[in-house]
XYZ file of C-alpha atoms in Angstrom:
478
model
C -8.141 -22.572 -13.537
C -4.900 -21.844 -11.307
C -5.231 -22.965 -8.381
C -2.140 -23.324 -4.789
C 0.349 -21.616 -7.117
C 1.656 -19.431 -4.098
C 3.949 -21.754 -1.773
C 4.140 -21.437 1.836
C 7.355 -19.698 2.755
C 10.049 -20.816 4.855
C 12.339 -18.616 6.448
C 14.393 -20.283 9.403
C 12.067 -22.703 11.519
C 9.704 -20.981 10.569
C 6.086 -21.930 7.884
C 4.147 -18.557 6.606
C 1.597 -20.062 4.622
C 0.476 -16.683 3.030
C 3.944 -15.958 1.331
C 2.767 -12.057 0.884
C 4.651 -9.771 3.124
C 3.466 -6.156 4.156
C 6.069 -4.052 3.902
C 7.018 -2.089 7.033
C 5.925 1.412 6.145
C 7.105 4.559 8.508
C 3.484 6.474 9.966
C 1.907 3.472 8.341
C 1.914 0.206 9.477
C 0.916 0.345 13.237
C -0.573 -2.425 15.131
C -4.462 -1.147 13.781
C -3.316 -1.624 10.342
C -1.463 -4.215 10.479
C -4.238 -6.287 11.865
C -6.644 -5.261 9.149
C -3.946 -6.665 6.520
C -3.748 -9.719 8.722
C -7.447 -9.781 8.633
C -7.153 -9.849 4.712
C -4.380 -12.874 4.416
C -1.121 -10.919 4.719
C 1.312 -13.621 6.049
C 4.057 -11.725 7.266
C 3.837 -8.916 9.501
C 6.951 -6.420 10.126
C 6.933 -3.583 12.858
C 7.758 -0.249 12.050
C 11.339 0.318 11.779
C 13.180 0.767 15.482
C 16.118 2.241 16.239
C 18.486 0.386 17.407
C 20.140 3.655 19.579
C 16.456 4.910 20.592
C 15.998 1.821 22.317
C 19.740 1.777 23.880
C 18.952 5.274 25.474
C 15.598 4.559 26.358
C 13.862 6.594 23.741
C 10.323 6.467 24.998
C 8.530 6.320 21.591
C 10.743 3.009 20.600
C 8.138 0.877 22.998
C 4.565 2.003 21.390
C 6.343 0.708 17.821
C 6.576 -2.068 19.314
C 3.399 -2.901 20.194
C 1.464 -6.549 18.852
C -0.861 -8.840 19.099
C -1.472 -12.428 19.139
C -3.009 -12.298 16.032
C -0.252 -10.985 13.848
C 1.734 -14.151 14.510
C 4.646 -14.478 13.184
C 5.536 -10.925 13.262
C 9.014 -9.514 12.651
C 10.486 -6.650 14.566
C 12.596 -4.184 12.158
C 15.584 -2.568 13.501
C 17.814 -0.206 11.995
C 21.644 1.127 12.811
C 25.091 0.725 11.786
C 27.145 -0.133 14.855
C 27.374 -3.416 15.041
C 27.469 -3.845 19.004
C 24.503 -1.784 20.221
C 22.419 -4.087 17.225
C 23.554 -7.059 18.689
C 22.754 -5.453 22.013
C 19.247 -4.219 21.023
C 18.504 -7.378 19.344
C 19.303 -9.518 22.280
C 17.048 -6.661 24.742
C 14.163 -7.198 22.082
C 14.030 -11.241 21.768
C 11.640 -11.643 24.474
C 9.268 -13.598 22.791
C 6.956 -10.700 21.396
C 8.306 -11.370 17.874
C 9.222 -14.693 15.430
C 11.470 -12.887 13.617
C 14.295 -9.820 13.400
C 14.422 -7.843 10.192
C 17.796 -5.237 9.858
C 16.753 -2.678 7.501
C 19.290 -1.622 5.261
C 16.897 -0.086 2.676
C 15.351 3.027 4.185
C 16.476 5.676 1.891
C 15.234 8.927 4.304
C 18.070 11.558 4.576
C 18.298 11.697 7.952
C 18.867 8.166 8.581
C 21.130 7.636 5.476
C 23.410 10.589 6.842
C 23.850 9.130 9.908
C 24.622 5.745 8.054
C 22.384 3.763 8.754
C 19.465 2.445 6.015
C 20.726 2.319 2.896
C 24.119 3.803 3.484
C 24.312 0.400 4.775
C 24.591 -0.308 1.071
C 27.786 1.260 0.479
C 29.997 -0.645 3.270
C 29.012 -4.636 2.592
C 31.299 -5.006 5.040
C 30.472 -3.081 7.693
C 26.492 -4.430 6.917
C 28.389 -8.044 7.192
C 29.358 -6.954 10.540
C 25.891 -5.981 11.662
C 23.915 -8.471 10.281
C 26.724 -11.003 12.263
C 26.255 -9.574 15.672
C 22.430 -9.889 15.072
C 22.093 -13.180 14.165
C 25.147 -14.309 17.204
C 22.617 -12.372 19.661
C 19.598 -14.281 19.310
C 18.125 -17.567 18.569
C 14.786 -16.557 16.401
C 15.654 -16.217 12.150
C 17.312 -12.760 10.881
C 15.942 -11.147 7.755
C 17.301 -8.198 5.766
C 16.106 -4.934 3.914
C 18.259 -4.237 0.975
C 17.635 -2.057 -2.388
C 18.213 -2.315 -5.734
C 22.452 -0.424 -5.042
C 22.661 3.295 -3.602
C 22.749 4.775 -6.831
C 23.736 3.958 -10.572
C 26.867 3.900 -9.868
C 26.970 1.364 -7.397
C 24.695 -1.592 -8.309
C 25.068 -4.319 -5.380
C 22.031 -6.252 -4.189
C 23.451 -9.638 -5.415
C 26.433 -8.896 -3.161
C 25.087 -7.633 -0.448
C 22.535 -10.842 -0.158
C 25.550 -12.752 -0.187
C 27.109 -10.929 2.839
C 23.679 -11.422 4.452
C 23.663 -15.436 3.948
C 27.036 -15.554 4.807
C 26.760 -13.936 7.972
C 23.878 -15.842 8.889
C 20.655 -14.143 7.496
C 17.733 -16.360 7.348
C 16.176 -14.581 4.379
C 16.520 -11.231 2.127
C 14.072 -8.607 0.858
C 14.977 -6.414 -2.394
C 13.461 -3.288 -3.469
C 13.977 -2.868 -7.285
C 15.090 0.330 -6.507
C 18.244 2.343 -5.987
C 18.367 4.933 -2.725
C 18.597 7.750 -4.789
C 15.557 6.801 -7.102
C 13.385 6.314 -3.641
C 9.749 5.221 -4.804
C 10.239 7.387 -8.520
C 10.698 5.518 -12.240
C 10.103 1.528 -12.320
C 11.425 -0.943 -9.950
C 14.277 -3.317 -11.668
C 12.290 -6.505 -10.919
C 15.553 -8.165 -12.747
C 18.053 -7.417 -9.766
C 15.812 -9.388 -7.863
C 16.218 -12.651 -10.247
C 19.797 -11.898 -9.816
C 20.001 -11.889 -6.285
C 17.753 -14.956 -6.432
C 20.391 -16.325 -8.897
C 22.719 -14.832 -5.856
C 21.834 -16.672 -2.617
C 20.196 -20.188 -1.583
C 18.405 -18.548 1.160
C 14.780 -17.470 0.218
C 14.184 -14.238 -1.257
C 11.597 -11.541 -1.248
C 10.331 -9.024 -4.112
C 9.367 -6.157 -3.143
C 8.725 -3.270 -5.453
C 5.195 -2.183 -8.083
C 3.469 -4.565 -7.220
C -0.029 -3.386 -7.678
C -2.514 -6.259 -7.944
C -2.222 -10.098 -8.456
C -1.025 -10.659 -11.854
C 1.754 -8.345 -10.678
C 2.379 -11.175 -8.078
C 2.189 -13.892 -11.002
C 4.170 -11.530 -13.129
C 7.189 -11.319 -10.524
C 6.806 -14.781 -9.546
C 7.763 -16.063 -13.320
C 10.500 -13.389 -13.974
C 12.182 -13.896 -11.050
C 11.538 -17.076 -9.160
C 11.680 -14.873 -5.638
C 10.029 -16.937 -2.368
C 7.794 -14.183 -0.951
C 6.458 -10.821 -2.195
C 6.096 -7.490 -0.355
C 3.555 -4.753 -0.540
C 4.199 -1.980 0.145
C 2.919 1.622 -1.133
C 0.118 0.149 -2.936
C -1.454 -1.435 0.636
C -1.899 1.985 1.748
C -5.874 1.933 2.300
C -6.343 -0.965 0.848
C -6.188 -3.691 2.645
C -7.879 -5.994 0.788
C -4.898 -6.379 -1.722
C -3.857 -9.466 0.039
C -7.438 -11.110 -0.108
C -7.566 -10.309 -3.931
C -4.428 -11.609 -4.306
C -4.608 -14.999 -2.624
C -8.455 -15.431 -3.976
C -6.888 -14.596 -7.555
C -4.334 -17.789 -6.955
C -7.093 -19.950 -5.575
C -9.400 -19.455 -8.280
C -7.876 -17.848 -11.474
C -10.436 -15.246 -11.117
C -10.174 -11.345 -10.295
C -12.220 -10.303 -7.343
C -14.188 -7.066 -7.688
C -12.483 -4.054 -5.907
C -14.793 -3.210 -2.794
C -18.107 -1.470 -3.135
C -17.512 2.247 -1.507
C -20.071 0.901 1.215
C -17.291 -2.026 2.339
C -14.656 1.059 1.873
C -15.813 3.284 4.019
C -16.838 0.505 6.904
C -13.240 -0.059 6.786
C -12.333 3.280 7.331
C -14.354 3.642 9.761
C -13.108 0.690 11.846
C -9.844 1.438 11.087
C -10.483 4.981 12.738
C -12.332 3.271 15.910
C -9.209 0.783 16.074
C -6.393 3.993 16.297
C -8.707 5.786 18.927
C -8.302 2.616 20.740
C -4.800 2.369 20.331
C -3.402 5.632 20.969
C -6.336 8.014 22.025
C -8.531 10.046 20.306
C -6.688 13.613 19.605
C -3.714 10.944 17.962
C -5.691 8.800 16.273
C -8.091 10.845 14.542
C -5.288 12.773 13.113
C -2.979 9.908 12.142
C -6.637 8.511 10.400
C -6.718 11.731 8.266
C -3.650 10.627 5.400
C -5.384 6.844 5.509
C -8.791 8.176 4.979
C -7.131 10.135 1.338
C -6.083 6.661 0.943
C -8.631 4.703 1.255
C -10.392 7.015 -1.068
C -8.199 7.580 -3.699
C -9.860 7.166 -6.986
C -13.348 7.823 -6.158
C -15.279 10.766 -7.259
C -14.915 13.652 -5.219
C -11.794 12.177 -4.003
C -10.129 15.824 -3.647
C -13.455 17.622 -1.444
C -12.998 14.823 0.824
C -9.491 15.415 1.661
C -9.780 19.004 2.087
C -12.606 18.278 4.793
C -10.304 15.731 6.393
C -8.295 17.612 7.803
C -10.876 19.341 9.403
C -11.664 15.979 11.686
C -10.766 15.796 15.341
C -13.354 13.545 16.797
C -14.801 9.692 15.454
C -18.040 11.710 15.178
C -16.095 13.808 12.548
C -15.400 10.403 10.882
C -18.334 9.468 10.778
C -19.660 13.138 9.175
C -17.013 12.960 6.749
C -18.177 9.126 5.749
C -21.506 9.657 5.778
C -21.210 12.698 3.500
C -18.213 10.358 0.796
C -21.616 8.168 0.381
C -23.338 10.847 -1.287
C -20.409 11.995 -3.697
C -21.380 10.463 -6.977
C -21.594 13.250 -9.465
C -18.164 15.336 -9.381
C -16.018 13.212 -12.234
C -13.355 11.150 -10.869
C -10.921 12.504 -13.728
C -12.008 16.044 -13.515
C -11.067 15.782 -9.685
C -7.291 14.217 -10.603
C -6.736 16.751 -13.235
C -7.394 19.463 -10.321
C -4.789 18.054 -7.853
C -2.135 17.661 -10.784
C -2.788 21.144 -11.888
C -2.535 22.230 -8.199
C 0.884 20.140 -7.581
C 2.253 21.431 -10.828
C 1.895 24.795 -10.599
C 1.021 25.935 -6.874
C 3.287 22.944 -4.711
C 6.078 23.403 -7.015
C 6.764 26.613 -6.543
C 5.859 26.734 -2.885
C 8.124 23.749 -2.313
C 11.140 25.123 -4.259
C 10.648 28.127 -2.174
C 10.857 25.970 1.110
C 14.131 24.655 -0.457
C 15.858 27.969 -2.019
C 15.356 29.740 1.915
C 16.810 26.599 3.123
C 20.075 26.278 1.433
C 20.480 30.303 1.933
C 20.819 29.123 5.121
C 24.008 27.769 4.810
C 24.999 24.094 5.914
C 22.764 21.656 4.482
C 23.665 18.628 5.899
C 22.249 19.395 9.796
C 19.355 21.390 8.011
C 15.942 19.775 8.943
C 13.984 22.459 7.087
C 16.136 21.332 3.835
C 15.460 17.828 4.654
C 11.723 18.410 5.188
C 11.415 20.059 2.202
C 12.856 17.378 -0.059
C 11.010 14.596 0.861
C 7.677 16.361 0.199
C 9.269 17.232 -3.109
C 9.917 13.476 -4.170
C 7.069 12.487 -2.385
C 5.101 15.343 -4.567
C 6.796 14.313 -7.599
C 5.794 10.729 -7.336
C 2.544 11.917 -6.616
C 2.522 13.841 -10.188
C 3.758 10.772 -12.119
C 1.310 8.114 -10.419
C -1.722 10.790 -11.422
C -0.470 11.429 -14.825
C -0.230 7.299 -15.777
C -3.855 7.215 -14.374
C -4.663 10.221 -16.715
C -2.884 8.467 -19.523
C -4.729 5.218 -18.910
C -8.025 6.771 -18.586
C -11.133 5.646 -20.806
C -12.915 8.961 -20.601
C -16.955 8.500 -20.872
C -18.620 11.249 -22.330
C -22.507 10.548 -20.905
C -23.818 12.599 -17.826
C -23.548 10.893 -14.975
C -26.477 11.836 -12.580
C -26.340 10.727 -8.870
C -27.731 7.071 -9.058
C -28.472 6.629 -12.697
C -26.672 4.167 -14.532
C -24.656 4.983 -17.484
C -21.581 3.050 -19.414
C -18.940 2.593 -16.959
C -21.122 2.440 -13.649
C -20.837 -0.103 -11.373
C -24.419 -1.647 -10.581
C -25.164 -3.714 -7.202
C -28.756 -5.591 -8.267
C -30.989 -7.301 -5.797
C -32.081 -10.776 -7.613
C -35.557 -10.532 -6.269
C -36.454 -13.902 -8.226
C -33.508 -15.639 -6.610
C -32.951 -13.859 -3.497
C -28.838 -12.738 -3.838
C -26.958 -9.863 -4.891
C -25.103 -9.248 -7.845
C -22.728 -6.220 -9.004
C -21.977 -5.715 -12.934
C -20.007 -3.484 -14.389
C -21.566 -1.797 -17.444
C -19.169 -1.562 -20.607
C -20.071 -0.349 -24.404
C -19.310 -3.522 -25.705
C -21.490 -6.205 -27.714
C -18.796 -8.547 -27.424
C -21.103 -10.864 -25.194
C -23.801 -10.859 -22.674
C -22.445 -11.348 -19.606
C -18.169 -11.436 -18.836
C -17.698 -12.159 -15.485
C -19.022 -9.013 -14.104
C -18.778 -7.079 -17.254
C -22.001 -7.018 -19.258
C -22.533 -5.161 -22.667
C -24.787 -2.250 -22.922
C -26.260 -3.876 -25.645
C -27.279 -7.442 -23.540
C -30.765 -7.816 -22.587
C -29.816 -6.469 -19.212
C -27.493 -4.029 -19.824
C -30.652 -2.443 -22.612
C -32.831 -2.489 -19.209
C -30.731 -1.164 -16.858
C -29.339 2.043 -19.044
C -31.145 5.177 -17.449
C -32.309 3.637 -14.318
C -31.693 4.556 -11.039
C -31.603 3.440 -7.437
C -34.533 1.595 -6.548
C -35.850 0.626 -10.019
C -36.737 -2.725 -10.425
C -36.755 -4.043 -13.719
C -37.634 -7.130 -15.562
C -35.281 -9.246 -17.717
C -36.259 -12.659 -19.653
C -33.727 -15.264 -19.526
C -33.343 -18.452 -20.484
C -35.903 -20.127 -18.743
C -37.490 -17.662 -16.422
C -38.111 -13.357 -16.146
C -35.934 -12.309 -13.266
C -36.650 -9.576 -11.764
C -33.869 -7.272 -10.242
C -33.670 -4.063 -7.707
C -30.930 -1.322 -8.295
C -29.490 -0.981 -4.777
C -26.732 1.320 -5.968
C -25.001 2.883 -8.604
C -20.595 3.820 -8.862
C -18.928 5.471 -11.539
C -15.110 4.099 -11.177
């Protein structure tokens, strides 16, 4: 049994007990969601990224990124920029107690903060990112962290050096992506740069890069002896990551991924907590790309999203949730093999249209429309490759699955009537054994005698000492 394996981590004066960070995510991690993931045993919170020159001109949508709560505590606020005397500046204006921490990031690998050098063109002058990262940490009295990649590109490979300008000029603590700025979120992160910037600096260090579940946490924790880890892509509607995580280190065990029931009351707060935060018209339209998030995977997955964007009102949420309960027949793989068709060979082509009437245009490096257009190419392309490693990894079942009747591969939640408490199994073809944590063969007593049921079947099964009798309360295909 493994058991306190995760240590508290220590950046500055300051104890996070949790060490799982959640990485700050553009149009993502707002105060709602960030207090879900707090909710679920994230330790360290970031802001949004700031810029440093919005808030020196007053930019009025600088202050509703910075918006927290008690709760979040300790919180870091991330700033980005390259000069290094508005950052000290900024950082100075924004240490007003509101936040434990300042994070510079130096990672961000969007085009149009890259080309005005800032983010990870950071990465190519370690010495003007020495500069920065000084004038930070001589401006305020609360710990520094920084944001750094993998290098900029092949070519230029630098993480180890650039955590060593960061220590030396004071940082408190350093975060590495395990990839490059040209490779943005595509291929594998290089979990080995991080050992080497580990290898690199005494200050503590944090992973950050494909890190999907726990034994991805255990996995970077032994091949590369890094202080925290950061989540960041694969928190996106799912906050319970973190809980699964920690319960995983506390027990040994893998917790069961929530029921659709628990997923869609979390969607549904979530909504209520963004109408709350920035007004209905805002917040029911910022819910729409977390609700495809949330869920992603389930059957009819694809329907949902197209009605999504159809929502203007919480009632609309509630529609559209109401309705996600009730998808159980459409197949879950017939549904991803629909979008990748679509992205291959509609997006594709629309998208390389966007980009061939851009650069006819002339100029490309003031050109928003060119910019525009090649994010939601890599981001389509990354969206391509995650869908065809789930296709790859699939275990295709070939029975019928009928709205709530069990089959192999269904998820069952039972009602113990003989001992009053519920219990989920997941049915497998296997005669391995009876009963594997929450895996149980189709040929156990149980598994023979729930095959072919359906929701609100009770059914009888002898055990060892006793018949217990159990109640189907629902049915998932996953």
């Amino acid at each position: 049994m493994r058991s306190n394996k995760l240590k508290p981590l220590v950046i500055g004066d300051i104890t996070i007990e949790h060490p799982l960070a959640l990485a700050p995510m553009a149009g993502v991690t707002d105060l709602p969601y960030r207090l879900l993931c707090k909710e679920q045993g994230a330790g360290m919170m970031c802001t949004e990224m700031v810029s440093a020159k919005g808030l020196y001109y007053g930019n009025r949508k600088s202050e509703p990124l910075m918006a927290t709560d008690p709760k979040e505590i300790p919180i870091a606020i991330q700033i980005f920029g390259s000069d290094p005397e508005i950052m000290g500046q900024m950082a100075a204006k924004v240490n007003d107690g509101r936040f434990q921490m300042i994070d510079i990031n130096m990672g961000c690998p969007v085009p149009k903060i890259v080309n005005n050098g800032d983010g990870s063109a950071l990465m190519k002058n370690p010495e003007l990112a020495g500069k920065v990262i000084k004038a930070v940490v001589d401006a305020v009295d609360i710990p520094v962290t920084v944001k750094i990649r993998k290098g900029f590109n092949d070519e230029l490979i630098n993480a180890p050096e650039m955590a060593q300008v960061a220590q030396e000029n004071g940082a408190a603590a350093i975060a590495v992506h395990g990839r490059t700025r040209e490779q943005y979120y595509s291929g594998t992160a290089d979990w080995s740069i991080i050992r080497k910037v580990k290898e690199a600096v005494d200050i503590p260090v944090i992973g950050n890069g494909d890190i999907t579940c726990a034994k991805d946490v255990l996995r970077m924790q032994e091949e590369t002896g890094c202080d925290g880890f950061m989540i960041g892509r694969r928190a996106k509607g799912n906050p319970w990551i973190f809980k699964e995580i920690l319960h995983f280190f506390e027990t040994g065990e893998e917790m069961p991924r929530p029921s659709l029931e628990e997923v869609v009351a979390m969607m549904l707060r979530h909504g209520q907590m963004m109408i709350d935060f920035k007004g209905e018209y805002i917040g029911v339209r910022e819910m729409r790309k977390h609700v495809a998030w949330y869920t992603f995977g389930f059957p009819g997955a694809a329907k949902l999203r197209e009605k999504v964007n159809h929502t203007e009102t919480y009632e609309d949420l509630e529609v559209m949730a109401e309705a996600k309960k009730n998808i159980l027949t459409p197949d879950g793989l017939k549904a991803l093999e629909d979008e990748l068709q679509e992205l291959k060979v509609v997006r594709r082509k629309e998208i390389a249209q966007k980009i061939k009437e851009a650069r006819e245009q002339g100029d490309l490096s003031e050109n928003a429309e060119y910019d525009a257009a090649k994010d939601e190419q890599r981001d389509m392309e990354a969206r391509i490759e995650e869908i065809e490693k789930i296709l790859k990894n699939a275990v295709v079942i070939d029975e019928k699955f009928e709205k709530g009747v069990i089959s192999l591969g269904c998820h069952v939640l039972l009602e113990d009537i003989t001992l009053g408490k519920e219990v989920t199994y997941h049915i497998v073809g296997s005669t391995e054994a009876d009963i594997l944590q929450n895996k149980i063969s189709n040929e156990a007593p149980i598994g023979r005698a729930l095959l072919g049921k359906k929701i609100g079947d009770v059914v009888s099964v002898e055990g060892i000492n006793q018949v217990n009798d159990f109640r189907v309360i629902d049915v998932q295909r996953k």
